[in-house]
XYZ file of C-alpha atoms in Angstrom:
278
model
C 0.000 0.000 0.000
C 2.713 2.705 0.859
C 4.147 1.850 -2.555
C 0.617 3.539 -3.956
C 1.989 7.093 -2.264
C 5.303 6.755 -3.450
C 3.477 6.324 -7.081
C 0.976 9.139 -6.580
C 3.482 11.571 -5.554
C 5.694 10.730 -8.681
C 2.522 11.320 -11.417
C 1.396 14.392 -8.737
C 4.227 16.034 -9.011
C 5.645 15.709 -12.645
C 2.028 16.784 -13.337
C 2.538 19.893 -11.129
C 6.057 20.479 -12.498
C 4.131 20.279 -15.853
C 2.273 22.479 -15.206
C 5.217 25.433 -13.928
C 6.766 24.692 -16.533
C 4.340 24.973 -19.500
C 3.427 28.486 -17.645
C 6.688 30.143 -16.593
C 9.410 27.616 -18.387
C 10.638 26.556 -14.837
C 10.104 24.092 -12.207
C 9.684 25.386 -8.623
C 13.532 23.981 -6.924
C 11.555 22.475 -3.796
C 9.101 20.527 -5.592
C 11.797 17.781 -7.230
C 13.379 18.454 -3.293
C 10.322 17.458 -1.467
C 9.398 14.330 -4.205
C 13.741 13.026 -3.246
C 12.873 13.725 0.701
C 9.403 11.621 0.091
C 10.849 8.946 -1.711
C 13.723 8.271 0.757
C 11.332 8.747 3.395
C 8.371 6.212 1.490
C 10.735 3.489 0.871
C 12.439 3.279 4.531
C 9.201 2.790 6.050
C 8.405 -0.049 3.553
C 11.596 -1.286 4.534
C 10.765 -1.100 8.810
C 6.946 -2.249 7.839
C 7.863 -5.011 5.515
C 11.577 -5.934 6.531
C 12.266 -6.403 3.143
C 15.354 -3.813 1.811
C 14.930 -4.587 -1.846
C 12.385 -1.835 -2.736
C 15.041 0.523 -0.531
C 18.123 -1.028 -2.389
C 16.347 -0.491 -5.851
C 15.046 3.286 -5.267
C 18.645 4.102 -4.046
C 20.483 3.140 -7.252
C 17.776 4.287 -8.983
C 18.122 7.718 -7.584
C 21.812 7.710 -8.228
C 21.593 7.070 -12.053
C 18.692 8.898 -12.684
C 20.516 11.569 -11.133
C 23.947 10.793 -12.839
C 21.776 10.800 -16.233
C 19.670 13.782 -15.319
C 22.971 15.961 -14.284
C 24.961 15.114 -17.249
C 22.332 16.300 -19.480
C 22.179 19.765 -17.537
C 25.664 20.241 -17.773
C 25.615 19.290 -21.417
C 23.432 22.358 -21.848
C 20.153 19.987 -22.563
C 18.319 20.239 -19.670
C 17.666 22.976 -17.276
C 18.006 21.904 -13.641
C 14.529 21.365 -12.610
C 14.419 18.808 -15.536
C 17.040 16.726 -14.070
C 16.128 16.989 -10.210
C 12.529 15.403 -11.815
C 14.448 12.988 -13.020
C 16.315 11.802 -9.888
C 13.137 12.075 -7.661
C 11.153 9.870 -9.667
C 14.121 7.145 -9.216
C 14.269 8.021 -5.255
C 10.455 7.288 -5.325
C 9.723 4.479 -7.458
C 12.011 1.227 -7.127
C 10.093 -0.819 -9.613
C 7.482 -1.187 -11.734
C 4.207 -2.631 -9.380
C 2.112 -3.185 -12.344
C 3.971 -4.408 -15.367
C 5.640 -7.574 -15.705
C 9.232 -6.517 -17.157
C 12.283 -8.327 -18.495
C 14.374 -4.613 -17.606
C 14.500 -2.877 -14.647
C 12.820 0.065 -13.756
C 15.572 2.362 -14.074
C 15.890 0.994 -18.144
C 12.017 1.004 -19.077
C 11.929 4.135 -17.724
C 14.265 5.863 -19.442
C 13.772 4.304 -22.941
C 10.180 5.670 -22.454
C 10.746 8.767 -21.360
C 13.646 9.279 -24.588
C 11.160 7.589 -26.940
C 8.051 9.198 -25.798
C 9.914 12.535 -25.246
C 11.267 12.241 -28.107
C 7.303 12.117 -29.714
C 6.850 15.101 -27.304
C 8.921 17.085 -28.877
C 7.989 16.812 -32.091
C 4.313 17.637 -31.287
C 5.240 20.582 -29.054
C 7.932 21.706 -32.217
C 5.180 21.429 -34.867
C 2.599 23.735 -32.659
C 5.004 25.987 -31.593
C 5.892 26.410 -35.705
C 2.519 27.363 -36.095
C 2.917 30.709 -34.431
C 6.427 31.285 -35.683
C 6.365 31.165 -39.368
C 9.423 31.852 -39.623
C 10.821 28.452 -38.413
C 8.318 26.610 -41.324
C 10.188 29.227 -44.023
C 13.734 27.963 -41.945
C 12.399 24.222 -42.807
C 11.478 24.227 -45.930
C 15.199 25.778 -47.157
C 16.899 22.809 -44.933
C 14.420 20.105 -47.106
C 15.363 21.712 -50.351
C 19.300 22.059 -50.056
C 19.661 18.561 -48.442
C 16.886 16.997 -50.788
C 19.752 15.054 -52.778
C 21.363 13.758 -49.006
C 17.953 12.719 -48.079
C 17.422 10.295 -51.283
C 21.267 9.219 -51.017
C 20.520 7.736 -47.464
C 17.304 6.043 -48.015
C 19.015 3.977 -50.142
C 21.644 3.251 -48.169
C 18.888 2.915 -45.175
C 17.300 0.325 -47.645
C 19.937 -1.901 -48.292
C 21.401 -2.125 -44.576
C 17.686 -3.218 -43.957
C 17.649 -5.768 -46.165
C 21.332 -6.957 -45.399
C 19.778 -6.994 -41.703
C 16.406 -8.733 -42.223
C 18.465 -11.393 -44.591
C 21.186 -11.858 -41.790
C 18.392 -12.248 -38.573
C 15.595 -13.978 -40.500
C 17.512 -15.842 -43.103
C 14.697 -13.727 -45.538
C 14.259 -10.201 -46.692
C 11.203 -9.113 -44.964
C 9.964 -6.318 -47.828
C 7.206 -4.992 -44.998
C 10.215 -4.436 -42.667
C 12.572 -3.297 -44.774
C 10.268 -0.554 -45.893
C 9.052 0.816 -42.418
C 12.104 0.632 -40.968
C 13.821 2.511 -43.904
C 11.116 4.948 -43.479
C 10.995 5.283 -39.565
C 14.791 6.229 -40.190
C 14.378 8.931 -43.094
C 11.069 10.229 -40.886
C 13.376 10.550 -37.495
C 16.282 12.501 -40.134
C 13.489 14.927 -41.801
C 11.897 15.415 -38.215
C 15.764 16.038 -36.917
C 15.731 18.608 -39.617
C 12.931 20.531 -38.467
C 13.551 20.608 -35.193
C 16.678 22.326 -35.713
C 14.641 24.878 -38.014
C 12.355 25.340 -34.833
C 15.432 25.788 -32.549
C 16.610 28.643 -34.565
C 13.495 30.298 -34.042
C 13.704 29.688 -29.842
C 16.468 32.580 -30.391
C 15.397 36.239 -29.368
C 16.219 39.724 -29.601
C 14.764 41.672 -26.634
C 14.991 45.279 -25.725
C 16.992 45.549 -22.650
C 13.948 46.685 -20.850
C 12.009 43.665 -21.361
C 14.327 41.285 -20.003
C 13.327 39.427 -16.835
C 14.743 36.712 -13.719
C 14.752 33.312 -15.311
C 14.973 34.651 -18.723
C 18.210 32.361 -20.760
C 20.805 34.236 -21.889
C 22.289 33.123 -25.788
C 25.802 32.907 -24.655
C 24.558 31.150 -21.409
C 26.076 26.984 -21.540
C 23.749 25.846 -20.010
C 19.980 26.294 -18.948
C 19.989 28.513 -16.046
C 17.835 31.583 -15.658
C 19.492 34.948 -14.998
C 18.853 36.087 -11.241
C 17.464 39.957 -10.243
C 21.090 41.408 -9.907
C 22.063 40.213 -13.161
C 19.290 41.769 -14.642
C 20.140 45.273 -12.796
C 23.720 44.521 -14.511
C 22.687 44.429 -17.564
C 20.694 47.214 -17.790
C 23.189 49.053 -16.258
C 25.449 48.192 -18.804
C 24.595 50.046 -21.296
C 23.290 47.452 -23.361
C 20.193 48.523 -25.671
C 19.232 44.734 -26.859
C 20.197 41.464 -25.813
C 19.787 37.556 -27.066
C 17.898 35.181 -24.901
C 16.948 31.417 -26.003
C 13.801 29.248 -25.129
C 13.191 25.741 -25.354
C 10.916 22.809 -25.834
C 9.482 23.110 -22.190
C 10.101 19.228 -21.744
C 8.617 18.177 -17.894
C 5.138 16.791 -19.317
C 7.030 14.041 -20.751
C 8.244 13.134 -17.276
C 4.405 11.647 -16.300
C 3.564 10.680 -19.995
C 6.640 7.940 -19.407
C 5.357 7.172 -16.174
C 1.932 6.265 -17.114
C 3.221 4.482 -20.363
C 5.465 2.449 -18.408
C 3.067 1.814 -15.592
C 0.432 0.428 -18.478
C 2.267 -1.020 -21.180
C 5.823 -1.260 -20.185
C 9.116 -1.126 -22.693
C 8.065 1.405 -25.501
C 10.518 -0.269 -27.483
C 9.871 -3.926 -27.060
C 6.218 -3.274 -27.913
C 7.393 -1.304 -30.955
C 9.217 -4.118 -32.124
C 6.907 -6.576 -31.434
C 3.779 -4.357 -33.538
C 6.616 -4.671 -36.369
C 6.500 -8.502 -36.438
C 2.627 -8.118 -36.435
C 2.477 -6.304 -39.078
């Protein structure tokens, strides 16, 4: 039962985060703080109640990689911070999956989901945000056009590896499988493509006077807001105009894996298992 609370905090508060996020592009720091403190706290008890130190073993290393993962990302100038203390208190909180039978651990599932189904996230949240900025759509379209010829070359090449591949596992080439995956691959490039084109279009050119605490600064490595005194810097400087960057605001994915992996498990394994189906 006291696995239940660790699980409804998790969804609780990546919805919450969601929600910060969508509406001021950052996470509040003691929300993630208070989900790590509950999840440490949720899986000791289970470990006095039940005497059993597995779930407390599991939540721990989970914790620690999701962290590792989470932190390497934000210093890689992917994530912001909030992103990546999600991340960790989801593995502090849940040490397994309670309603999935799985061949991977949580920590695995989790992640592939949360990758694959970001990943899907994106590309949604890319394609409305391109319908307010037409200027990312104009970006696109010149991308498509000068690498038209690159695009052909490779599903060609994607083609043949396929076939090479479906020869070499099933002792057949499977034309179905071939195709789709050649496809999937060319889709993922062209979808690479426009994401960039949408990226450009995160980058602004603000009147001094308009920038504001959290707002990201162009030359800034990584994804940390700019506090009150470094805004009354700034403006002191001198400087008329300065270049800030946005981003995909990425904590809804965060529950979307969770309830994926809760229902249906590895996003993957079921992806290539709907391949053999079809």
């Amino acid at each position: 039962m006291i696995e239940f609370i660790a699980i409804f905090i998790a969804l609780a508060g990546t919805l919450i985060a969601s929600y910060y996020d969508l509406k001021t592009t950052e996470i509040p720091d003691l929300l993630p703080i208070t989900m790590i403190a509950s999840g440490m706290l949720i899986n000791f008890l289970s470990f006095i109640i039940n005497g059993n130190a597995g779930n407390l073993f599991l939540s721990v290393i989970n914790g620690i990689i999701f962290s590792a993962i989470g932190f390497s990302m934000y210093f890689a100038g992917q994530w912001g911070a909030g992103d990546a203390f999600l991340l960790a208190a989801i593995g502090f909180l849940i040490p397994k999956n309670f309603f999935v039978s799985d061949e991977f651990p949580f920590f695995f599932t989790y992640l592939v989901n949360l990758f694959f189904l970001g990943s899907l996230y994106m590309i949604v949240y890319s394609i409305v945000y391109s319908l307010r900025e037409k200027s990312a759509i104009r970006y696109f379209k010149g991308q498509i056009t000068k690498f038209s010829w690159v695009i052909l070359l490779l599903f060609i090449l994607f083609l043949i590896a396929s076939s090479i591949l479906s020869y070499l596992i099933l002792n057949s080439v499977n034309i179905k499988l071939v195709i789709i995956s050649s496809v999937s691959s060319i889709a993922l490039i062209v979808f690479w493509l426009f994401s960039k084109s949408v990226e450009k279009s995160f980058i602004k050119r603000i009147p001094v006077s308009k920038l504001k605490v959290g707002d990201v600064l162009l030359e800034s490595k990584r994804w940390d807001g700019i506090s009150k005194e470094e805004v009354r810097k700034i403006r002191e400087s001198g400087k008329k105009y300065v270049y800030i960057k946005t981003g995909v605001c990425f904590a809804p994915a965060f529950p979307m894996a969770l309830v994926y992996t809760f229902i249906f498990g590895n996003s993957v394994v079921n992806f290539i298992k709907l391949l053999y189906l079809i």
